[in-house]
Amino acid sequence: MEFPRMLCKSQITIITLSVVILLYLFFETLDLKSHLPIFTFPNYPSLSACARPPPLRVYMYDLDRRFNFGMMNAGISGGGPPSEVPPFPERSGIKRQHSMEYWMMASLMYGAGGVEGMEAVRVSVPEEAEVFFVPFFSSLSVNIHGRNMTDPATEEDRKLQFDILEFLRNSKYYQRSGGRDHVIPMQHPNAFRFYRDQVNASILIVVDFGRYPRSLSSLSKDVVTPYVHVVDSFLDDDPADPFESRTTLLFFRGGTIRKAGGVVRLQLAKILTGKEGVHFEHSTASGEGIRASTEGMHSSKFCLHPAGDTPSSCRLFDAIASHCVPVIVSDYIELPFEDQIDYRSFSLFFSVEEALRPDYLLGHLRQIKKERWLEKWNALKNVAHHFEFQYPPKKDDAINMLWRQVRNKLPTIRRAMHRDRRLKVSDWWR
C-alpha cells in the first residue's frame, strides 16, 4: 500500500501505540504495567507538530537600491544596498497587488533569528547558500516606468533589466549553475519583458503562465505566487448567521474590457447584469473602488473570478481575504500552493463554456444549500492566512509558503546541475 505522504516519527509512534492498546482492549488483557514494563508514555506533541526541515539558506545579492526600494518613492534616495525595510505605501492600488517582490526581500532582511516557522533565512556567505535571491522589483518597474510598450519611459525599465542581466552574467555563482539556483520575482505579466528569455533557467516567481512560452516557464521549475490582495482582510467575520448576513448572492466589481481569455468578462456582464441577487459593476483599482469592493465582497456569498488579461487576477485573492466563496471561470488558471491546498474545498469551478450558458451558473449557485456554503466559508477562514503578505512575516503566511515552494524545487535544481556537469552531449535524448 502506498501512503499519500510521509509520516513523521511522532505520528508513526502514536499510531503504533494506538494499535497495540486497541489489540489489548479487544482481547481484554490490557495490563501494561505487568506485561509491557518497558513502555513509557511521554507527552507527545500534536500530529501537526512534526519536525519541520531547517530553513532554506538564501543568499540575497546586495543590489543598489535603485533596483528595489529606491523605486517605491522619491524619499528613498542614495546609492548602495538598502539597510532597512521601508513601509509599503498604503492604498497603492495595482502596485500593491504586484508587490510580492517587496515582501520576499523584506522577509530576508528581518534578521537571522527571524520568527517561528520561517521557511527561509538569509546567509552572508554565498558558499553556504542553497539558492540565490535577485532583489530586483521588476513588477514595480513595469508599473512606474511606462506600462505601455510604446511609452518612452519604458527605456528606464529596459535599462534596469539590462543592468541586472549584466550583473548576473558577471556573477560566478550565476555562471556556476547557469542561473538554475537563482530566484527571480516576475509577478506582473510584463515583468522583465525585454530580457526574460535570457534568464529562463532560473526559478521564476510568477502568477500564471499566460504570457510565458513553455521554453521560458513551467510548473516543474517555477513557483506560482498569489497576487497581494488589495481589499481589507475580514478580521471580525464572526456573525451569528454568516449565510443570512451576506445578502448579495454573486458579486463582481472590476474591469470588463480585457484581452485574451479576459474577453469572457464582457460576455458574463451581458448575461449577469440586472439578475436578482447579482452585483456586476465595471470599476478601476482606485481608492474609492477598493473600498467599495471591500464592502461588496464582505457582504456577498459568492465572488466571481473570471480570467483577466491572463488566466489569473487579484480578484481571487481579494475574495479569499473577504471569505467570499470564489466562483472561478478560467480554463487555464494555475493556483499557488496546490500541493498543500485543495481549492475545491472552498471554491467553485466553471469552464468558460459552462459559465456562458444562459442561467447555468446562477442556477447552480441558487441550488447550493446553506450547509454546503457554510462548509466552504469555514474552509476559507481556515486557509486565508496562507495568502497574507506582511512584515514581519508570520508562520505559514504567503511569504513562508512561497519560500517552502522554492525549497521544494531543490532536488530538480541539483539534478539539472549535476547532469550538466557530466554530460558530454547536452540533452541527447531530445
Short mmCIF file of C-alpha atoms in Angstrom, two decimals:
data_model
loop_
_atom_site.label_atom_id
_atom_site.label_comp_id
_atom_site.label_asym_id
_atom_site.label_seq_id
_atom_site.Cartn_x
_atom_site.Cartn_y
_atom_site.Cartn_z
CA MET A 1 0.00 0.00 0.00
CA GLU A 2 1.35 3.42 -0.92
CA PHE A 3 0.83 6.26 1.56
CA PRO A 4 -0.15 9.66 0.12
CA ARG A 5 2.57 11.39 2.13
CA MET A 6 5.38 10.56 4.52
CA LEU A 7 4.56 10.39 8.21
CA CYS A 8 6.85 11.91 10.78
CA LYS A 9 8.27 9.81 13.65
CA SER A 10 5.83 11.12 16.26
CA GLN A 11 2.87 10.15 14.07
CA ILE A 12 4.20 6.64 13.50
CA THR A 13 4.85 6.18 17.22
CA ILE A 14 1.36 7.35 18.17
CA ILE A 15 -0.27 5.14 15.55
CA THR A 16 1.75 2.09 16.69
CA LEU A 17 0.85 2.61 20.35
CA SER A 18 -2.81 3.10 19.44
CA VAL A 19 -2.87 -0.22 17.57
CA VAL A 20 -1.22 -2.05 20.48
CA ILE A 21 -3.67 -0.60 23.00
CA LEU A 22 -6.69 -1.43 20.83
CA LEU A 23 -5.50 -5.03 20.44
CA TYR A 24 -5.09 -5.42 24.19
CA LEU A 25 -8.52 -3.94 24.80
CA PHE A 26 -10.03 -6.29 22.23
CA PHE A 27 -8.65 -9.36 23.98
CA GLU A 28 -9.40 -7.90 27.42
CA THR A 29 -5.87 -8.46 28.58
CA LEU A 30 -4.74 -4.89 28.95
CA ASP A 31 -2.21 -4.80 31.78
CA LEU A 32 0.60 -2.67 30.53
CA LYS A 33 2.43 -2.43 33.83
CA SER A 34 2.91 -6.19 34.15
CA HIS A 35 3.08 -7.20 30.51
CA LEU A 36 4.88 -4.20 28.98
CA PRO A 37 7.05 -2.66 31.69
CA ILE A 38 9.43 -1.21 29.12
CA PHE A 39 6.74 1.07 27.68
CA THR A 40 6.68 4.66 28.79
CA PHE A 41 4.18 7.27 27.78
CA PRO A 42 5.74 10.68 27.29
CA ASN A 43 3.68 13.73 26.41
CA TYR A 44 3.72 13.57 22.63
CA PRO A 45 3.24 16.71 20.58
CA SER A 46 0.20 17.08 18.36
CA LEU A 47 0.27 15.45 14.94
CA SER A 48 0.73 18.88 13.33
CA ALA A 49 3.91 19.46 15.31
CA CYS A 50 6.10 17.20 13.17
CA ALA A 51 9.64 18.47 12.86
CA ARG A 52 10.00 20.99 10.05
CA PRO A 53 13.04 20.89 7.81
CA PRO A 54 15.62 23.59 8.53
CA PRO A 55 15.05 26.96 6.84
CA LEU A 56 16.14 27.36 3.25
CA ARG A 57 19.52 29.09 3.15
CA VAL A 58 19.25 32.10 0.84
CA TYR A 59 21.95 34.47 -0.31
CA MET A 60 20.48 37.82 -1.38
CA TYR A 61 22.59 39.89 -3.74
CA ASP A 62 23.48 43.36 -2.44
CA LEU A 63 21.99 45.33 -5.31
CA ASP A 64 21.85 49.10 -5.39
CA ARG A 65 18.53 50.41 -4.05
CA ARG A 66 17.62 51.79 -7.49
CA PHE A 67 16.69 48.19 -8.35
CA ASN A 68 14.27 47.80 -5.45
CA PHE A 69 13.27 50.12 -2.59
CA GLY A 70 14.54 53.18 -4.44
CA MET A 71 11.66 52.81 -6.93
CA MET A 72 8.98 52.99 -4.22
CA ASN A 73 9.10 56.72 -3.58
CA ALA A 74 11.35 59.75 -4.08
CA GLY A 75 12.21 59.87 -0.37
CA ILE A 76 14.31 56.72 -0.64
CA SER A 77 17.48 58.06 -2.21
CA GLY A 78 21.18 57.44 -2.24
CA GLY A 79 23.27 54.65 -3.67
CA GLY A 80 24.26 51.28 -2.32
CA PRO A 81 22.20 48.38 -0.96
CA PRO A 82 19.35 49.27 1.43
CA SER A 83 19.96 48.66 5.13
CA GLU A 84 16.37 48.78 6.37
CA VAL A 85 12.86 47.96 5.13
CA PRO A 86 10.69 50.99 4.34
CA PRO A 87 6.92 50.56 4.81
CA PHE A 88 4.96 49.74 1.69
CA PRO A 89 2.77 52.70 0.68
CA GLU A 90 -0.85 52.36 1.72
CA ARG A 91 -3.59 52.33 -0.90
CA SER A 92 -1.17 51.93 -3.78
CA GLY A 93 -3.68 50.01 -5.88
CA ILE A 94 -2.23 48.00 -8.74
CA LYS A 95 1.29 48.47 -7.40
CA ARG A 96 0.29 46.66 -4.23
CA GLN A 97 -1.18 43.66 -5.98
CA HIS A 98 2.19 43.11 -7.70
CA SER A 99 4.27 43.70 -4.55
CA MET A 100 5.28 40.10 -3.80
CA GLU A 101 8.90 41.05 -4.66
CA TYR A 102 8.90 43.60 -1.84
CA TRP A 103 7.64 41.10 0.75
CA MET A 104 10.12 38.41 -0.30
CA MET A 105 13.02 40.83 0.01
CA ALA A 106 11.73 42.17 3.33
CA SER A 107 11.46 38.68 4.79
CA LEU A 108 15.17 38.12 4.17
CA MET A 109 16.03 41.41 5.84
CA TYR A 110 14.08 40.67 9.00
CA GLY A 111 17.12 39.22 10.74
CA ALA A 112 18.99 35.98 11.14
CA GLY A 113 16.78 34.89 14.02
CA GLY A 114 13.58 35.56 12.12
CA VAL A 115 10.33 34.34 13.61
CA GLU A 116 8.96 30.92 14.46
CA GLY A 117 8.15 28.95 11.36
CA MET A 118 10.40 30.90 8.99
CA GLU A 119 10.97 28.85 5.85
CA ALA A 120 14.00 30.84 4.64
CA VAL A 121 16.95 32.52 6.30
CA ARG A 122 19.46 34.90 4.79
CA VAL A 123 23.10 33.84 4.79
CA SER A 124 26.01 36.23 4.33
CA VAL A 125 28.38 33.71 2.72
CA PRO A 126 27.40 32.71 -0.82
CA GLU A 127 29.04 29.29 -0.48
CA GLU A 128 26.57 28.43 2.29
CA ALA A 129 23.52 29.25 0.16
CA GLU A 130 21.12 26.75 -1.35
CA VAL A 131 19.56 29.40 -3.57
CA PHE A 132 20.31 32.99 -4.58
CA PHE A 133 17.65 35.72 -4.49
CA VAL A 134 17.76 38.57 -7.02
CA PRO A 135 16.08 41.59 -5.34
CA PHE A 136 15.01 43.39 -8.50
CA PHE A 137 11.48 44.84 -8.37
CA SER A 138 10.71 44.02 -11.99
CA SER A 139 6.93 44.36 -11.49
CA LEU A 140 7.18 47.76 -9.84
CA SER A 141 9.48 48.85 -12.66
CA VAL A 142 6.74 47.98 -15.18
CA ASN A 143 4.14 49.90 -13.20
CA ILE A 144 6.15 53.12 -12.83
CA HIS A 145 8.26 53.18 -16.00
CA GLY A 146 5.61 53.24 -18.68
CA ARG A 147 3.18 50.35 -18.75
CA ASN A 148 2.57 50.84 -22.47
CA MET A 149 5.31 49.33 -24.63
CA THR A 150 5.34 52.46 -26.82
CA ASP A 151 5.82 54.82 -23.87
CA PRO A 152 9.34 56.38 -23.92
CA ALA A 153 9.54 55.81 -20.14
CA THR A 154 9.87 52.08 -20.79
CA GLU A 155 13.50 52.73 -21.69
CA GLU A 156 14.25 53.11 -17.99
CA ASP A 157 12.67 49.70 -17.38
CA ARG A 158 14.74 48.24 -20.21
CA LYS A 159 17.94 49.74 -18.79
CA LEU A 160 17.30 48.30 -15.32
CA GLN A 161 16.68 44.87 -16.83
CA PHE A 162 19.84 45.10 -18.94
CA ASP A 163 21.93 46.12 -15.92
CA ILE A 164 20.57 43.20 -13.88
CA LEU A 165 21.33 40.80 -16.71
CA GLU A 166 24.89 42.09 -16.96
CA PHE A 167 25.30 41.78 -13.19
CA LEU A 168 24.17 38.16 -13.26
CA ARG A 169 26.34 37.26 -16.21
CA ASN A 170 29.35 38.54 -14.27
CA SER A 171 28.43 36.60 -11.12
CA LYS A 172 30.46 33.43 -10.68
CA TYR A 173 27.57 31.91 -8.74
CA TYR A 174 25.14 32.53 -11.59
CA GLN A 175 27.68 31.13 -14.06
CA ARG A 176 28.29 28.08 -11.86
CA SER A 177 24.67 26.91 -12.09
CA GLY A 178 23.62 28.61 -15.29
CA GLY A 179 21.18 30.54 -13.10
CA ARG A 180 19.25 27.43 -12.05
CA ASP A 181 19.58 28.11 -8.32
CA HIS A 182 18.63 31.79 -8.68
CA VAL A 183 15.20 33.07 -7.66
CA ILE A 184 13.82 35.97 -9.74
CA PRO A 185 10.40 37.53 -8.99
CA MET A 186 8.31 38.28 -12.11
CA GLN A 187 4.80 38.78 -10.77
CA HIS A 188 3.48 41.31 -13.28
CA PRO A 189 2.70 39.58 -16.62
CA ASN A 190 5.04 42.08 -18.34
CA ALA A 191 7.82 41.99 -15.73
CA PHE A 192 11.35 41.60 -17.15
CA ARG A 193 9.71 41.55 -20.58
CA PHE A 194 12.74 42.70 -22.58
CA TYR A 195 15.22 40.07 -21.38
CA ARG A 196 13.22 37.38 -19.59
CA ASP A 197 14.25 34.76 -22.16
CA GLN A 198 17.85 35.29 -21.04
CA VAL A 199 17.10 34.05 -17.51
CA ASN A 200 14.78 31.17 -18.42
CA ALA A 201 16.80 28.62 -16.43
CA SER A 202 16.16 30.40 -13.11
CA ILE A 203 13.32 29.84 -10.66
CA LEU A 204 10.79 32.46 -11.69
CA ILE A 205 8.06 33.57 -9.28
CA VAL A 206 5.01 34.15 -11.49
CA VAL A 207 1.22 34.42 -11.10
CA ASP A 208 0.44 32.20 -14.09
CA PHE A 209 1.86 31.16 -17.45
CA GLY A 210 -0.43 33.23 -19.65
CA ARG A 211 2.40 35.22 -21.25
CA TYR A 212 5.22 32.73 -20.93
CA PRO A 213 6.12 30.15 -23.59
CA ARG A 214 6.96 26.67 -22.31
CA SER A 215 10.60 27.26 -23.17
CA LEU A 216 10.66 30.02 -20.56
CA SER A 217 8.44 29.00 -17.67
CA SER A 218 6.74 25.88 -16.33
CA LEU A 219 5.40 24.29 -13.15
CA SER A 220 8.36 21.92 -12.99
CA LYS A 221 10.90 24.67 -12.25
CA ASP A 222 8.94 27.80 -11.32
CA VAL A 223 6.71 28.89 -8.44
CA VAL A 224 3.17 30.24 -8.73
CA THR A 225 2.52 33.13 -6.35
CA PRO A 226 -0.74 34.69 -5.18
CA TYR A 227 -1.44 38.28 -6.03
CA VAL A 228 -1.26 40.51 -2.95
CA HIS A 229 -4.89 41.24 -2.12
CA VAL A 230 -5.87 44.91 -2.17
CA VAL A 231 -9.18 44.75 -0.27
CA ASP A 232 -9.10 44.78 3.51
CA SER A 233 -8.86 41.42 5.27
CA PHE A 234 -12.09 40.44 7.00
CA LEU A 235 -10.74 40.14 10.55
CA ASP A 236 -14.02 40.12 12.52
CA ASP A 237 -16.06 37.83 10.27
CA ASP A 238 -17.99 36.07 13.01
CA PRO A 239 -21.72 36.89 12.69
CA ALA A 240 -24.44 34.82 14.33
CA ASP A 241 -25.67 33.69 10.90
CA PRO A 242 -22.96 34.14 8.24
CA PHE A 243 -25.17 32.88 5.41
CA GLU A 244 -28.03 35.29 6.05
CA SER A 245 -25.74 38.23 6.87
CA ARG A 246 -24.33 38.14 3.32
CA THR A 247 -27.27 39.49 1.36
CA THR A 248 -25.75 39.52 -2.16
CA LEU A 249 -25.67 36.17 -3.96
CA LEU A 250 -22.92 36.91 -6.52
CA PHE A 251 -20.52 39.87 -6.61
CA PHE A 252 -18.21 41.22 -9.29
CA ARG A 253 -16.59 44.62 -9.42
CA GLY A 254 -13.69 45.27 -11.78
CA GLY A 255 -12.57 45.88 -15.32
CA THR A 256 -14.74 44.31 -18.01
CA ILE A 257 -12.64 45.19 -21.08
CA ARG A 258 -9.80 42.68 -21.16
CA LYS A 259 -7.59 40.91 -23.68
CA ALA A 260 -7.10 37.20 -24.41
CA GLY A 261 -9.20 34.97 -22.11
CA GLY A 262 -10.44 38.07 -20.30
CA VAL A 263 -12.99 38.76 -23.05
CA VAL A 264 -15.24 36.42 -21.06
CA ARG A 265 -15.83 39.27 -18.60
CA LEU A 266 -17.81 41.31 -21.13
CA GLN A 267 -19.80 38.23 -22.11
CA LEU A 268 -20.59 37.50 -18.46
CA ALA A 269 -21.62 41.11 -17.93
CA LYS A 270 -24.30 40.71 -20.61
CA ILE A 271 -25.58 37.51 -19.01
CA LEU A 272 -25.48 38.50 -15.33
CA THR A 273 -26.10 42.26 -15.12
CA GLY A 274 -29.53 43.01 -13.67
CA LYS A 275 -30.17 39.48 -12.43
CA GLU A 276 -31.73 39.08 -8.98
CA GLY A 277 -29.08 38.80 -6.25
CA VAL A 278 -26.23 39.80 -8.57
CA HIS A 279 -23.99 42.85 -8.30
CA PHE A 280 -21.97 43.20 -11.52
CA GLU A 281 -20.18 46.51 -11.98
CA HIS A 282 -17.31 47.89 -14.05
CA SER A 283 -14.67 49.72 -11.98
CA THR A 284 -10.97 50.51 -11.69
CA ALA A 285 -8.43 49.95 -8.91
CA SER A 286 -8.84 53.41 -7.36
CA GLY A 287 -9.06 54.12 -3.64
CA GLU A 288 -12.83 54.51 -3.76
CA GLY A 289 -13.15 51.43 -5.95
CA ILE A 290 -11.16 49.31 -3.50
CA ARG A 291 -13.31 50.50 -0.57
CA ALA A 292 -16.48 49.65 -2.49
CA SER A 293 -15.09 46.23 -3.42
CA THR A 294 -14.20 45.54 0.22
CA GLU A 295 -17.76 46.30 1.34
CA GLY A 296 -19.27 44.34 -1.54
CA MET A 297 -17.17 41.22 -1.05
CA HIS A 298 -17.68 41.24 2.72
CA SER A 299 -21.45 41.21 2.19
CA SER A 300 -21.64 38.60 -0.60
CA LYS A 301 -21.93 34.82 -0.53
CA PHE A 302 -20.08 34.23 -3.80
CA CYS A 303 -17.47 36.31 -5.64
CA LEU A 304 -16.98 35.88 -9.37
CA HIS A 305 -13.42 35.39 -10.62
CA PRO A 306 -13.26 35.37 -14.42
CA ALA A 307 -9.94 35.39 -16.26
CA GLY A 308 -8.27 38.76 -16.81
CA ASP A 309 -5.64 39.67 -19.39
CA THR A 310 -4.02 36.41 -18.24
CA PRO A 311 -5.74 33.38 -16.64
CA SER A 312 -5.34 34.74 -13.09
CA SER A 313 -6.15 38.05 -11.41
CA CYS A 314 -6.03 39.70 -8.00
CA ARG A 315 -9.78 39.29 -7.59
CA LEU A 316 -9.47 35.65 -6.48
CA PHE A 317 -7.24 36.59 -3.56
CA ASP A 318 -9.44 39.55 -2.66
CA ALA A 319 -12.29 37.04 -2.38
CA ILE A 320 -10.23 34.73 -0.15
CA ALA A 321 -9.32 37.64 2.15
CA SER A 322 -13.05 38.51 2.28
CA HIS A 323 -14.17 34.92 2.99
CA CYS A 324 -16.40 35.20 -0.07
CA VAL A 325 -16.63 31.82 -1.81
CA PRO A 326 -14.75 32.20 -5.14
CA VAL A 327 -16.53 31.25 -8.35
CA ILE A 328 -13.66 30.67 -10.79
CA VAL A 329 -14.25 30.93 -14.53
CA SER A 330 -10.82 30.48 -16.13
CA ASP A 331 -9.92 27.44 -18.20
CA TYR A 332 -6.13 27.81 -17.93
CA ILE A 333 -5.63 29.13 -14.43
CA GLU A 334 -2.77 27.90 -12.24
CA LEU A 335 -3.11 28.28 -8.49
CA PRO A 336 -0.48 28.77 -5.78
CA PHE A 337 0.37 26.13 -3.17
CA GLU A 338 -1.76 23.39 -4.78
CA ASP A 339 0.49 20.68 -3.34
CA GLN A 340 -0.77 21.79 0.09
CA ILE A 341 -4.18 23.35 -0.57
CA ASP A 342 -7.24 21.84 -2.28
CA TYR A 343 -9.11 24.80 -3.73
CA ARG A 344 -12.23 22.71 -4.30
CA SER A 345 -12.82 22.74 -0.56
CA PHE A 346 -13.61 26.47 -0.61
CA SER A 347 -14.16 27.39 -4.29
CA LEU A 348 -16.41 26.55 -7.23
CA PHE A 349 -15.03 25.99 -10.73
CA PHE A 350 -16.83 26.52 -14.03
CA SER A 351 -15.44 26.23 -17.53
CA VAL A 352 -15.97 29.24 -19.79
CA GLU A 353 -18.41 27.19 -21.85
CA GLU A 354 -20.48 26.34 -18.77
CA ALA A 355 -20.46 29.91 -17.42
CA LEU A 356 -21.76 31.31 -20.71
CA ARG A 357 -24.76 29.00 -20.85
CA PRO A 358 -27.86 31.07 -20.05
CA ASP A 359 -28.84 30.71 -16.37
CA TYR A 360 -26.44 27.78 -15.83
CA LEU A 361 -24.05 29.44 -13.38
CA LEU A 362 -26.70 31.30 -11.39
CA GLY A 363 -28.94 28.26 -11.33
CA HIS A 364 -26.12 26.22 -9.83
CA LEU A 365 -25.40 28.84 -7.16
CA ARG A 366 -29.06 29.14 -6.16
CA GLN A 367 -29.23 25.37 -5.57
CA ILE A 368 -26.36 25.36 -3.07
CA LYS A 369 -27.72 24.70 0.40
CA LYS A 370 -26.79 26.75 3.42
CA GLU A 371 -24.89 23.85 4.99
CA ARG A 372 -22.65 23.38 1.95
CA TRP A 373 -21.97 27.10 1.72
CA LEU A 374 -21.03 27.20 5.40
CA GLU A 375 -18.56 24.35 4.85
CA LYS A 376 -16.80 26.38 2.15
CA TRP A 377 -16.96 29.59 4.21
CA ASN A 378 -15.34 27.85 7.18
CA ALA A 379 -12.69 26.35 4.90
CA LEU A 380 -11.97 29.84 3.55
CA LYS A 381 -11.43 31.19 7.03
CA ASN A 382 -9.02 28.34 7.75
CA VAL A 383 -6.82 28.96 4.70
CA ALA A 384 -6.96 32.77 4.43
CA HIS A 385 -3.80 33.28 6.50
CA HIS A 386 -1.78 31.45 3.83
CA PHE A 387 -2.48 34.35 1.46
CA GLU A 388 -1.47 37.22 3.77
CA PHE A 389 1.66 39.21 2.89
CA GLN A 390 3.03 41.01 5.94
CA TYR A 391 6.12 42.33 7.66
CA PRO A 392 7.35 40.96 9.95
CA PRO A 393 6.40 37.65 8.32
CA LYS A 394 4.40 35.08 10.27
CA LYS A 395 4.36 31.31 10.32
CA ASP A 396 2.65 29.79 7.24
CA ASP A 397 1.80 33.17 5.71
CA ALA A 398 2.12 33.80 1.97
CA ILE A 399 5.84 34.57 2.05
CA ASN A 400 6.71 31.48 4.06
CA MET A 401 4.51 29.39 1.77
CA LEU A 402 6.43 30.78 -1.22
CA TRP A 403 9.84 30.02 0.28
CA ARG A 404 8.61 26.49 1.02
CA GLN A 405 7.71 26.14 -2.65
CA VAL A 406 11.19 27.30 -3.62
CA ARG A 407 12.75 24.72 -1.31
CA ASN A 408 10.67 22.02 -3.00
CA LYS A 409 12.48 22.84 -6.25
CA LEU A 410 15.92 21.96 -4.84
CA PRO A 411 16.01 18.30 -5.98
CA THR A 412 15.17 19.33 -9.55
CA ILE A 413 17.81 22.06 -9.46
CA ARG A 414 20.52 19.73 -8.18
CA ARG A 415 19.70 17.04 -10.71
CA ALA A 416 19.89 19.54 -13.59
CA MET A 417 23.20 20.98 -12.34
CA HIS A 418 24.76 17.54 -11.84
CA ARG A 419 23.64 16.36 -15.29
CA ASP A 420 25.02 19.45 -16.99
CA ARG A 421 28.40 18.95 -15.38
CA ARG A 422 28.84 15.37 -16.54
CA LEU A 423 27.08 15.31 -19.93
CA LYS A 424 29.30 15.46 -22.99
CA VAL A 425 26.32 15.87 -25.33
CA SER A 426 23.69 18.15 -23.81
CA ASP A 427 20.12 16.76 -23.75
CA TRP A 428 20.99 13.91 -26.12
CA TRP A 429 17.59 12.28 -25.54
CA ARG A 430 15.58 15.06 -27.22
#
